[in-house]
Each structure stands twice: as C-alpha cells, then as structure tokens.
mmCIF file of C-alpha atoms in Angstrom:
data_model
loop_
_atom_site.group_PDB
_atom_site.id
_atom_site.type_symbol
_atom_site.label_atom_id
_atom_site.label_comp_id
_atom_site.label_asym_id
_atom_site.label_seq_id
_atom_site.Cartn_x
_atom_site.Cartn_y
_atom_site.Cartn_z
ATOM 1 C CA UNK A 196 0.067 -0.077 0.073
ATOM 2 C CA UNK A 197 2.528 2.241 0.797
ATOM 3 C CA UNK A 198 3.958 1.806 -2.467
ATOM 4 C CA UNK A 199 1.086 2.389 -4.273
ATOM 5 C CA UNK A 200 0.463 5.684 -2.268
ATOM 6 C CA UNK A 201 4.118 6.739 -3.300
ATOM 7 C CA UNK A 202 3.146 6.090 -6.756
ATOM 8 C CA UNK A 203 0.163 8.227 -6.757
ATOM 9 C CA UNK A 204 1.813 11.288 -5.232
ATOM 10 C CA UNK A 205 4.709 10.839 -8.412
ATOM 11 C CA UNK A 206 1.883 10.574 -10.953
ATOM 12 C CA UNK A 207 -0.899 13.066 -9.340
ATOM 13 C CA UNK A 208 0.593 16.784 -10.417
ATOM 14 C CA UNK A 209 1.788 18.754 -7.869
ATOM 15 C CA UNK A 210 -1.285 21.606 -8.289
ATOM 16 C CA UNK A 211 -4.061 18.752 -7.778
ATOM 17 C CA UNK A 212 -2.808 17.581 -4.396
ATOM 18 C CA UNK A 213 -2.433 21.414 -3.233
ATOM 19 C CA UNK A 214 -6.067 21.619 -4.303
ATOM 20 C CA UNK A 215 -6.820 18.851 -2.435
ATOM 21 C CA UNK A 216 -5.374 19.715 0.769
ATOM 22 C CA UNK A 217 -6.773 23.186 0.749
ATOM 23 C CA UNK A 218 -10.370 21.760 0.071
ATOM 24 C CA UNK A 219 -9.529 19.590 3.466
ATOM 25 C CA UNK A 220 -9.248 22.870 5.545
ATOM 26 C CA UNK A 221 -11.493 24.601 4.033
ATOM 27 C CA UNK A 222 -14.009 21.895 5.161
ATOM 28 C CA UNK A 223 -12.597 21.878 9.057
ATOM 29 C CA UNK A 224 -13.250 25.955 8.876
ATOM 30 C CA UNK A 225 -16.338 25.612 7.943
ATOM 31 C CA UNK A 226 -17.247 23.107 10.435
ATOM 32 C CA UNK A 227 -15.798 25.195 13.194
ATOM 33 C CA UNK A 228 -17.926 27.999 12.166
ATOM 34 C CA UNK A 229 -21.373 25.973 11.925
ATOM 35 C CA UNK A 230 -20.256 24.886 15.803
ATOM 36 C CA UNK A 231 -19.933 28.085 16.850
ATOM 37 C CA UNK A 232 -23.260 29.715 15.427
ATOM 38 C CA UNK A 233 -25.219 26.646 16.674
ATOM 39 C CA UNK A 234 -23.436 27.652 20.497
ATOM 40 C CA UNK A 235 -24.986 31.200 19.685
ATOM 41 C CA UNK A 236 -28.290 30.516 18.541
ATOM 42 C CA UNK A 237 -29.450 27.825 21.058
ATOM 43 C CA UNK A 238 -29.813 29.881 24.129
ATOM 44 C CA UNK A 239 -31.746 32.325 22.026
ATOM 45 C CA UNK A 240 -33.974 29.560 20.738
ATOM 46 C CA UNK A 241 -34.369 28.120 24.010
ATOM 47 C CA UNK A 242 -35.531 31.148 25.842
ATOM 48 C CA UNK A 243 -38.076 32.250 22.760
ATOM 49 C CA UNK A 244 -39.453 28.869 23.370
ATOM 50 C CA UNK A 245 -40.946 29.809 27.237
ATOM 51 C CA UNK A 246 -37.708 30.036 29.284
ATOM 52 C CA UNK A 247 -36.821 32.228 31.765
ATOM 53 C CA UNK A 248 -37.738 35.621 30.947
ATOM 54 C CA UNK A 249 -36.723 39.009 32.671
ATOM 55 C CA UNK A 250 -38.882 38.221 35.379
ATOM 56 C CA UNK A 251 -37.789 34.810 36.312
ATOM 57 C CA UNK A 252 -41.024 33.004 35.547
ATOM 58 C CA UNK A 253 -40.583 30.094 33.145
ATOM 59 C CA UNK A 254 -43.397 30.153 30.434
ATOM 60 C CA UNK A 255 -44.568 33.596 31.522
ATOM 61 C CA UNK A 256 -46.937 35.542 29.109
ATOM 62 C CA UNK A 257 -45.012 37.636 26.759
ATOM 63 C CA UNK A 258 -47.078 40.864 27.130
ATOM 64 C CA UNK A 259 -45.700 42.930 30.355
ATOM 65 C CA UNK A 260 -48.919 44.990 30.267
ATOM 66 C CA UNK A 261 -51.246 42.252 31.634
ATOM 67 C CA UNK A 262 -48.874 40.937 34.582
ATOM 68 C CA UNK A 263 -50.080 41.671 38.167
ATOM 69 C CA UNK A 264 -47.589 44.133 40.168
ATOM 70 C CA UNK A 265 -45.793 41.369 41.895
ATOM 71 C CA UNK A 266 -45.167 39.268 38.841
ATOM 72 C CA UNK A 267 -43.671 42.156 36.908
ATOM 73 C CA UNK A 268 -41.268 42.913 39.899
ATOM 74 C CA UNK A 269 -42.531 46.083 41.145
ATOM 75 C CA UNK A 270 -42.608 46.504 44.462
ATOM 76 C CA UNK A 271 -45.209 49.684 45.137
ATOM 77 C CA UNK A 272 -47.560 51.445 42.942
ATOM 78 C CA UNK A 273 -48.714 54.963 43.386
ATOM 79 C CA UNK A 274 -51.532 56.825 42.094
ATOM 80 C CA UNK A 275 -55.132 58.463 43.040
ATOM 81 C CA UNK A 276 -58.829 58.224 42.571
ATOM 82 C CA UNK A 277 -61.995 60.444 42.760
ATOM 83 C CA UNK A 278 -65.799 59.166 42.605
ATOM 84 C CA UNK A 279 -69.222 60.034 44.174
ATOM 85 C CA UNK A 280 -70.180 59.160 47.498
ATOM 86 C CA UNK A 281 -73.727 58.069 49.000
ATOM 87 C CA UNK A 282 -74.763 58.235 52.680
ATOM 88 C CA UNK A 283 -77.492 56.341 53.955
ATOM 89 C CA UNK A 284 -78.453 56.972 57.753
ATOM 90 C CA UNK A 285 -79.498 53.920 60.395
ATOM 91 C CA UNK A 286 -81.370 55.248 63.305
ATOM 92 C CA UNK A 287 -82.804 58.591 65.518
ATOM 93 C CA UNK A 288 -81.028 62.045 65.545
ATOM 94 C CA UNK A 289 -81.880 65.556 66.955
ATOM 95 C CA UNK A 290 -80.378 69.023 66.509
ATOM 96 C CA UNK A 291 -81.124 72.089 68.413
ATOM 97 C CA UNK A 292 -80.858 75.538 67.079
ATOM 98 C CA UNK A 293 -81.332 79.026 68.587
ATOM 99 C CA UNK A 294 -84.901 80.567 68.233
ATOM 100 C CA UNK A 295 -84.982 83.712 66.590
ATOM 101 C CA UNK A 296 -87.874 85.037 68.515
ATOM 102 C CA UNK A 297 -86.672 84.501 72.092
ATOM 103 C CA UNK A 298 -84.215 82.629 73.911
ATOM 104 C CA UNK A 299 -85.349 79.214 73.976
ATOM 105 C CA UNK A 300 -84.007 76.522 71.689
ATOM 106 C CA UNK A 301 -86.159 74.912 68.868
ATOM 107 C CA UNK A 302 -85.344 71.340 67.758
ATOM 108 C CA UNK A 303 -85.776 69.067 65.417
ATOM 109 C CA UNK A 304 -85.929 65.280 66.002
ATOM 110 C CA UNK A 305 -85.049 62.666 61.991
ATOM 111 C CA UNK A 306 -85.329 59.098 61.533
ATOM 112 C CA UNK A 307 -82.770 58.133 59.146
ATOM 113 C CA UNK A 308 -81.476 60.684 56.466
ATOM 114 C CA UNK A 309 -79.025 60.776 53.379
ATOM 115 C CA UNK A 310 -76.743 62.238 51.562
ATOM 116 C CA UNK A 311 -74.678 62.841 48.663
ATOM 117 C CA UNK A 312 -71.024 64.313 47.825
ATOM 118 C CA UNK A 313 -67.558 63.439 46.189
ATOM 119 C CA UNK A 314 -64.180 62.008 47.604
ATOM 120 C CA UNK A 315 -60.431 62.367 46.455
ATOM 121 C CA UNK A 316 -57.973 59.902 47.252
ATOM 122 C CA UNK A 317 -53.955 58.933 47.205
ATOM 123 C CA UNK A 318 -53.513 55.464 46.928
ATOM 124 C CA UNK A 319 -50.340 53.662 47.840
ATOM 125 C CA UNK A 320 -50.717 49.747 46.731
ATOM 126 C CA UNK A 321 -48.013 47.749 48.201
ATOM 127 C CA UNK A 322 -47.926 43.732 46.834
ATOM 128 C CA UNK A 323 -46.847 41.322 49.488
ATOM 129 C CA UNK A 324 -47.514 38.331 47.320
ATOM 130 C CA UNK A 325 -48.394 37.304 43.709
ATOM 131 C CA UNK A 326 -52.866 37.781 44.901
ATOM 132 C CA UNK A 327 -52.111 39.927 48.212
ATOM 133 C CA UNK A 328 -51.348 43.250 48.326
ATOM 134 C CA UNK A 329 -51.924 46.395 50.967
ATOM 135 C CA UNK A 330 -53.298 49.774 50.366
ATOM 136 C CA UNK A 331 -53.404 52.735 51.963
ATOM 137 C CA UNK A 332 -55.471 55.803 50.766
ATOM 138 C CA UNK A 333 -55.808 59.445 52.388
ATOM 139 C CA UNK A 334 -58.494 61.581 51.094
ATOM 140 C CA UNK A 335 -61.031 64.505 51.484
ATOM 141 C CA UNK A 336 -64.940 64.098 51.047
ATOM 142 C CA UNK A 337 -67.692 66.772 50.906
ATOM 143 C CA UNK A 338 -71.266 65.353 51.159
ATOM 144 C CA UNK A 339 -74.396 67.086 51.335
ATOM 145 C CA UNK A 340 -76.862 66.037 53.594
ATOM 146 C CA UNK A 341 -80.479 66.062 54.454
ATOM 147 C CA UNK A 342 -82.702 64.974 57.238
ATOM 148 C CA UNK A 343 -86.040 65.580 57.058
ATOM 149 C CA UNK A 344 -89.480 64.390 58.594
ATOM 150 C CA UNK A 345 -92.504 64.798 61.162
ATOM 151 C CA UNK A 346 -92.736 64.785 64.795
ATOM 152 C CA UNK A 347 -93.773 66.068 67.933
ATOM 153 C CA UNK A 348 -92.856 68.262 70.478
ATOM 154 C CA UNK A 349 -94.852 67.560 73.550
ATOM 155 C CA UNK A 350 -94.533 71.203 75.323
ATOM 156 C CA UNK A 351 -93.890 73.453 72.150
ATOM 157 C CA UNK A 352 -96.591 76.031 73.804
ATOM 158 C CA UNK A 353 -98.798 77.362 76.791
ATOM 159 C CA UNK A 354 -102.375 76.007 76.296
ATOM 160 C CA UNK A 355 -104.325 79.206 77.230
ATOM 161 C CA UNK A 356 -107.220 76.883 78.246
ATOM 162 C CA UNK A 357 -105.179 74.972 80.891
ATOM 163 C CA UNK A 358 -102.380 77.220 81.314
ATOM 164 C CA UNK A 359 -99.768 74.291 81.060
ATOM 165 C CA UNK A 360 -97.545 73.091 78.434
ATOM 166 C CA UNK A 361 -99.243 71.360 75.438
ATOM 167 C CA UNK A 362 -97.921 69.367 72.171
ATOM 168 C CA UNK A 363 -97.685 70.475 68.688
ATOM 169 C CA UNK A 364 -97.146 68.636 65.455
ATOM 170 C CA UNK A 365 -93.704 69.911 63.749
ATOM 171 C CA UNK A 366 -92.353 69.445 60.429
ATOM 172 C CA UNK A 367 -88.408 69.782 60.018
ATOM 173 C CA UNK A 368 -85.807 69.700 57.754
ATOM 174 C CA UNK A 369 -82.111 70.174 57.931
ATOM 175 C CA UNK A 370 -79.253 70.546 55.273
ATOM 176 C CA UNK A 371 -75.779 69.588 56.032
ATOM 177 C CA UNK A 372 -72.723 70.511 54.102
ATOM 178 C CA UNK A 373 -69.806 68.166 55.675
ATOM 179 C CA UNK A 374 -66.037 67.958 54.949
ATOM 180 C CA UNK A 375 -64.157 64.956 56.169
ATOM 181 C CA UNK A 376 -60.265 63.554 56.070
ATOM 182 C CA UNK A 377 -60.270 60.302 55.757
ATOM 183 C CA UNK A 378 -57.913 57.449 56.109
ATOM 184 C CA UNK A 379 -58.270 53.538 54.686
ATOM 185 C CA UNK A 380 -56.132 50.435 55.841
ATOM 186 C CA UNK A 381 -57.067 47.813 53.453
ATOM 187 C CA UNK A 382 -55.850 44.339 52.345
ATOM 188 C CA UNK A 383 -56.033 43.480 48.409
ATOM 189 C CA UNK A 384 -56.702 40.146 47.214
ATOM 190 C CA UNK A 385 -56.317 39.389 43.658
ATOM 191 C CA UNK A 386 -59.222 36.898 42.578
ATOM 192 C CA UNK A 387 -58.128 36.572 38.785
ATOM 193 C CA UNK A 388 -54.090 37.650 38.493
ATOM 194 C CA UNK A 389 -54.678 40.474 35.687
ATOM 195 C CA UNK A 390 -57.968 42.006 36.599
ATOM 196 C CA UNK A 391 -60.424 41.667 39.445
ATOM 197 C CA UNK A 392 -59.767 41.641 43.334
ATOM 198 C CA UNK A 393 -61.439 42.159 46.553
ATOM 199 C CA UNK A 394 -60.921 44.619 49.359
ATOM 200 C CA UNK A 395 -61.411 44.771 53.189
ATOM 201 C CA UNK A 396 -59.919 46.680 55.997
ATOM 202 C CA UNK A 397 -60.590 49.335 58.397
ATOM 203 C CA UNK A 398 -61.353 53.467 57.704
ATOM 204 C CA UNK A 399 -61.211 56.426 59.471
ATOM 205 C CA UNK A 400 -62.717 59.593 58.766
ATOM 206 C CA UNK A 401 -62.123 62.963 60.818
ATOM 207 C CA UNK A 402 -64.812 65.908 60.580
ATOM 208 C CA UNK A 403 -62.942 68.938 59.108
ATOM 209 C CA UNK A 404 -66.528 71.146 59.582
ATOM 210 C CA UNK A 405 -70.008 71.630 58.686
ATOM 211 C CA UNK A 406 -72.631 73.959 57.651
ATOM 212 C CA UNK A 407 -76.138 74.090 56.282
ATOM 213 C CA UNK A 408 -79.759 75.140 57.156
ATOM 214 C CA UNK A 409 -82.231 74.440 59.834
ATOM 215 C CA UNK A 410 -86.013 74.480 58.496
ATOM 216 C CA UNK A 411 -88.642 73.975 60.609
ATOM 217 C CA UNK A 412 -92.875 74.840 60.512
ATOM 218 C CA UNK A 413 -95.644 74.254 62.699
ATOM 219 C CA UNK A 414 -98.080 71.637 61.033
ATOM 220 C CA UNK A 415 -100.921 71.241 63.914
ATOM 221 C CA UNK A 416 -102.541 73.049 65.832
ATOM 222 C CA UNK A 417 -103.795 75.781 63.055
ATOM 223 C CA UNK A 418 -103.826 78.487 65.882
ATOM 224 C CA UNK A 419 -100.504 78.169 67.186
ATOM 225 C CA UNK A 420 -97.739 80.033 66.429
ATOM 226 C CA UNK A 421 -94.049 80.724 67.558
ATOM 227 C CA UNK A 422 -93.638 82.874 70.507
ATOM 228 C CA UNK A 423 -91.418 85.791 71.756
ATOM 229 C CA UNK A 424 -89.442 86.472 75.021
ATOM 230 C CA UNK A 425 -92.976 87.811 76.553
ATOM 231 C CA UNK A 426 -94.397 83.849 75.170
ATOM 232 C CA UNK A 427 -96.630 86.270 73.305
ATOM 233 C CA UNK A 428 -97.609 84.566 69.817
ATOM 234 C CA UNK A 429 -95.483 86.366 67.100
ATOM 235 C CA UNK A 430 -97.821 84.918 64.433
ATOM 236 C CA UNK A 431 -94.815 83.329 62.618
ATOM 237 C CA UNK A 432 -95.712 79.514 62.021
ATOM 238 C CA UNK A 433 -92.487 78.522 60.149
ATOM 239 C CA UNK A 434 -88.389 79.391 60.503
ATOM 240 C CA UNK A 435 -85.611 79.189 58.022
ATOM 241 C CA UNK A 436 -82.350 79.884 59.852
ATOM 242 C CA UNK A 437 -79.183 79.748 57.220
ATOM 243 C CA UNK A 438 -75.526 79.381 58.442
ATOM 244 C CA UNK A 439 -76.578 76.199 60.726
ATOM 245 C CA UNK A 440 -73.720 74.218 62.585
ATOM 246 C CA UNK A 441 -74.432 71.130 64.011
ATOM 247 C CA UNK A 442 -72.301 70.709 67.345
ATOM 248 C CA UNK A 443 -71.637 67.130 69.405
ATOM 249 C CA UNK A 444 -70.277 65.240 66.495
ATOM 250 C CA UNK A 445 -68.150 62.061 67.281
ATOM 251 C CA UNK A 446 -64.929 62.662 65.549
ATOM 252 C CA UNK A 447 -62.690 60.399 64.759
ATOM 253 C CA UNK A 448 -65.452 58.186 63.472
ATOM 254 C CA UNK A 449 -64.055 54.139 62.604
ATOM 255 C CA UNK A 450 -65.599 51.961 60.196
ATOM 256 C CA UNK A 451 -65.389 48.647 58.060
ATOM 257 C CA UNK A 452 -64.666 48.525 54.359
ATOM 258 C CA UNK A 453 -65.552 46.194 51.837
ATOM 259 C CA UNK A 454 -65.255 46.446 47.985
ATOM 260 C CA UNK A 455 -64.537 45.232 44.782
ATOM 261 C CA UNK A 456 -62.057 46.418 41.781
ATOM 262 C CA UNK A 457 -60.689 45.616 38.599
ATOM 263 C CA UNK A 458 -57.423 46.442 36.815
ATOM 264 C CA UNK A 459 -57.275 47.527 33.417
ATOM 265 C CA UNK A 460 -54.121 47.893 31.688
ATOM 266 C CA UNK A 461 -53.646 51.551 29.822
ATOM 267 C CA UNK A 462 -49.658 50.978 29.164
ATOM 268 C CA UNK A 463 -46.819 48.419 30.548
ATOM 269 C CA UNK A 464 -47.222 50.626 34.077
ATOM 270 C CA UNK A 465 -49.847 52.513 33.977
ATOM 271 C CA UNK A 466 -53.370 51.060 34.933
ATOM 272 C CA UNK A 467 -57.317 52.272 35.199
ATOM 273 C CA UNK A 468 -58.697 50.902 39.147
ATOM 274 C CA UNK A 469 -62.348 50.884 39.057
ATOM 275 C CA UNK A 470 -63.883 50.442 42.606
ATOM 276 C CA UNK A 471 -67.141 50.099 44.384
ATOM 277 C CA UNK A 472 -66.885 49.905 48.598
ATOM 278 C CA UNK A 473 -69.058 50.043 51.399
ATOM 279 C CA UNK A 474 -68.449 51.531 54.706
ATOM 280 C CA UNK A 475 -70.112 51.215 57.561
ATOM 281 C CA UNK A 476 -69.498 53.383 60.825
ATOM 282 C CA UNK A 477 -68.630 51.427 64.171
ATOM 283 C CA UNK A 478 -69.578 54.208 66.439
ATOM 284 C CA UNK A 479 -72.558 56.754 66.354
ATOM 285 C CA UNK A 480 -72.716 59.537 64.243
ATOM 286 C CA UNK A 481 -73.111 61.990 66.994
ATOM 287 C CA UNK A 482 -72.687 62.286 70.975
ATOM 288 C CA UNK A 483 -76.087 62.465 72.947
ATOM 289 C CA UNK A 484 -74.108 64.402 75.094
ATOM 290 C CA UNK A 485 -74.729 68.409 74.828
ATOM 291 C CA UNK A 486 -78.474 67.964 74.229
ATOM 292 C CA UNK A 487 -79.605 70.953 76.453
ATOM 293 C CA UNK A 488 -83.441 69.246 77.019
ATOM 294 C CA UNK A 489 -84.084 66.297 78.125
ATOM 295 C CA UNK A 490 -87.343 65.468 76.322
ATOM 296 C CA UNK A 491 -84.984 65.612 73.561
ATOM 297 C CA UNK A 492 -84.332 61.957 71.804
ATOM 298 C CA UNK A 493 -80.937 60.821 72.338
ATOM 299 C CA UNK A 494 -79.070 60.602 68.902
ATOM 300 C CA UNK A 495 -78.340 57.220 68.391
ATOM 301 C CA UNK A 496 -77.467 57.039 64.469
ATOM 302 C CA UNK A 497 -75.206 55.496 62.234
ATOM 303 C CA UNK A 498 -74.909 55.101 58.841
ATOM 304 C CA UNK A 499 -73.222 53.647 55.276
ATOM 305 C CA UNK A 500 -71.364 55.137 52.730
ATOM 306 C CA UNK A 501 -71.489 53.649 49.378
ATOM 307 C CA UNK A 502 -68.208 54.979 47.177
ATOM 308 C CA UNK A 503 -67.647 54.505 43.335
ATOM 309 C CA UNK A 504 -64.521 55.541 42.500
ATOM 310 C CA UNK A 505 -62.189 55.481 39.339
ATOM 311 C CA UNK A 506 -58.517 55.418 39.587
ATOM 312 C CA UNK A 507 -55.144 55.604 38.114
ATOM 313 C CA UNK A 508 -52.035 53.699 39.297
ATOM 314 C CA UNK A 509 -48.422 53.908 38.397
ATOM 315 C CA UNK A 510 -46.116 51.242 39.040
ATOM 316 C CA UNK A 511 -42.875 51.914 39.803
#
C-alpha cells in the first residue's frame, strides 16, 4: 500500500494535490464555524421557546402589560382615585338651634336621612405576594346630607285654656354640608391575576367642618305660632335659619370597609382601577351629650357609605 501511495503521489501533479489539501482545510473551518454559530443561537432559541424571561418565570406571558404588580417585579404602585359617594343614615337623631324670636331653643328630630357627595384620595398599593397586597388611601370628602320628617314636640306652647304646656306637630328639615379627612387601611386579594380583586379593612374619618340650614314649620294646631321672649304669639308658623352648624359630632369615626375592583391596563406601567366599596360606621354619628333638654331624643345613628371611584395607578 505504501508503494502504491508513493506512486500515486509521483503520478498526480503537484497543483492538484495542493488543491486537495486546501479543500480539506476549508471543510474543517466551515464545520468549526457552524459549531460556533449553533452555540450562539441555541440560548436564544431556548428563551424564545418558554425559557426564563426578565421576571424569572418560565413560560410567563410575553405581554408585560397584563401581569400583576408582583409578577412584574414592582414593589409599589402610586396613584389616586376620585368619584361619588352616597350615605344612608340609620337611627334617630335630633338637632337644636337658637330661636330667632326668644332665648328658647328650637329642635327637630329625624329618623334616618341620606346625602350625596364626592371623594378624592391618594393611593399607595404595596404587593406582598402575587395575590395579596396592602393598600393605604388618604383623602378628602365633601357631602351634603339632608334630614327631614314630621315629629311631635311635647311642650311646644302653653295651652291658654289650661295654662299648661301642650304638644304640637312640627315638620323639620336640615341640610348639612360636611367635610371629612379620611384614611383607609385595606388588604387587597387578587381573585384573577390580571383583573378582579376584593378589598377589606378599616377606615377612619375626621370631621373638618360642617355648615347648613335649619327649617321648621308648625303643622298642627293651626292656631299656634312661635312666641317671643314674653311668650306672646308672633303669628309666625315657619322659620328658616342659614349658617346652621351642628354640634356634638363624634370625631374621629371608625368603620369597616369592603369593596371590589379591577385592573385595566393602559400601558406597561399605568392602570385604570374602578372600585365599588361600602363603609359602615362602628361608632355613633353624634354624641347624645350636649343636648340641653332632657325630652329631646337621644341621638343614636350610624351610617353606611357607598363609594364608586375610578383611579389611576402607576407602577414604580
């Protein structure tokens, strides 16, 4: 075999043999290049096929917008919400004002009442786990409450026939504009990873101020009117006082809050968050202390507040 190989080398021209050696080197180089390219492309192919992405989750959705805060690696989102409020009052409460005709006090008693207003709040949302978060809301609310109804005053006037106090049927209405500073501390539980959640926790509100109007009229008897300082009938059967300011409010007030909301993605870091919540007061709305007359009913009223808001949250 060696003799034949030597003869082959002696027969084959030198240029042909050189070309053969060049072809071997070129083949080897191309093979090495293919190996290098495959080693570079392989990690890219694995990642595109469901490997770990920037969140460290294998097989996570490619759209970063739809991921909850925790899955996107965000530790905090800040924003605000604003919307409408409706308050429903339960129980009996009474209000007194100074009579414009004499030093005597006028008072009205109401069962229940309601009011409408608005609220605006700053919001901080801190995710704890992919399904649980802590929410703090600090806000301002303004509401106009109205109480109206008929009631009996047992000693409204002196009966001329007997000389003793006699009852009268009255109709009253009070409109109060009230301002509150509110603080909500809530837990958020995510029902669906990218949308619906429920809220629950505590709310605290402090009354900043109140003002309004007091209106009252005599319904029965038809012959009775308000009296002056000398208890002489004035002939006036109705009275309206503006600038009325109610007293003896309990502040701060504490309550329980429950609600539901959803995340609506607007961009990779911005979300629209509509929410519906209900707050129920744990302590009474007003303190019975401070009522000057013992026949005025004790104020024992609580209220339920329904709030519908739309908010914006920005993930940091």
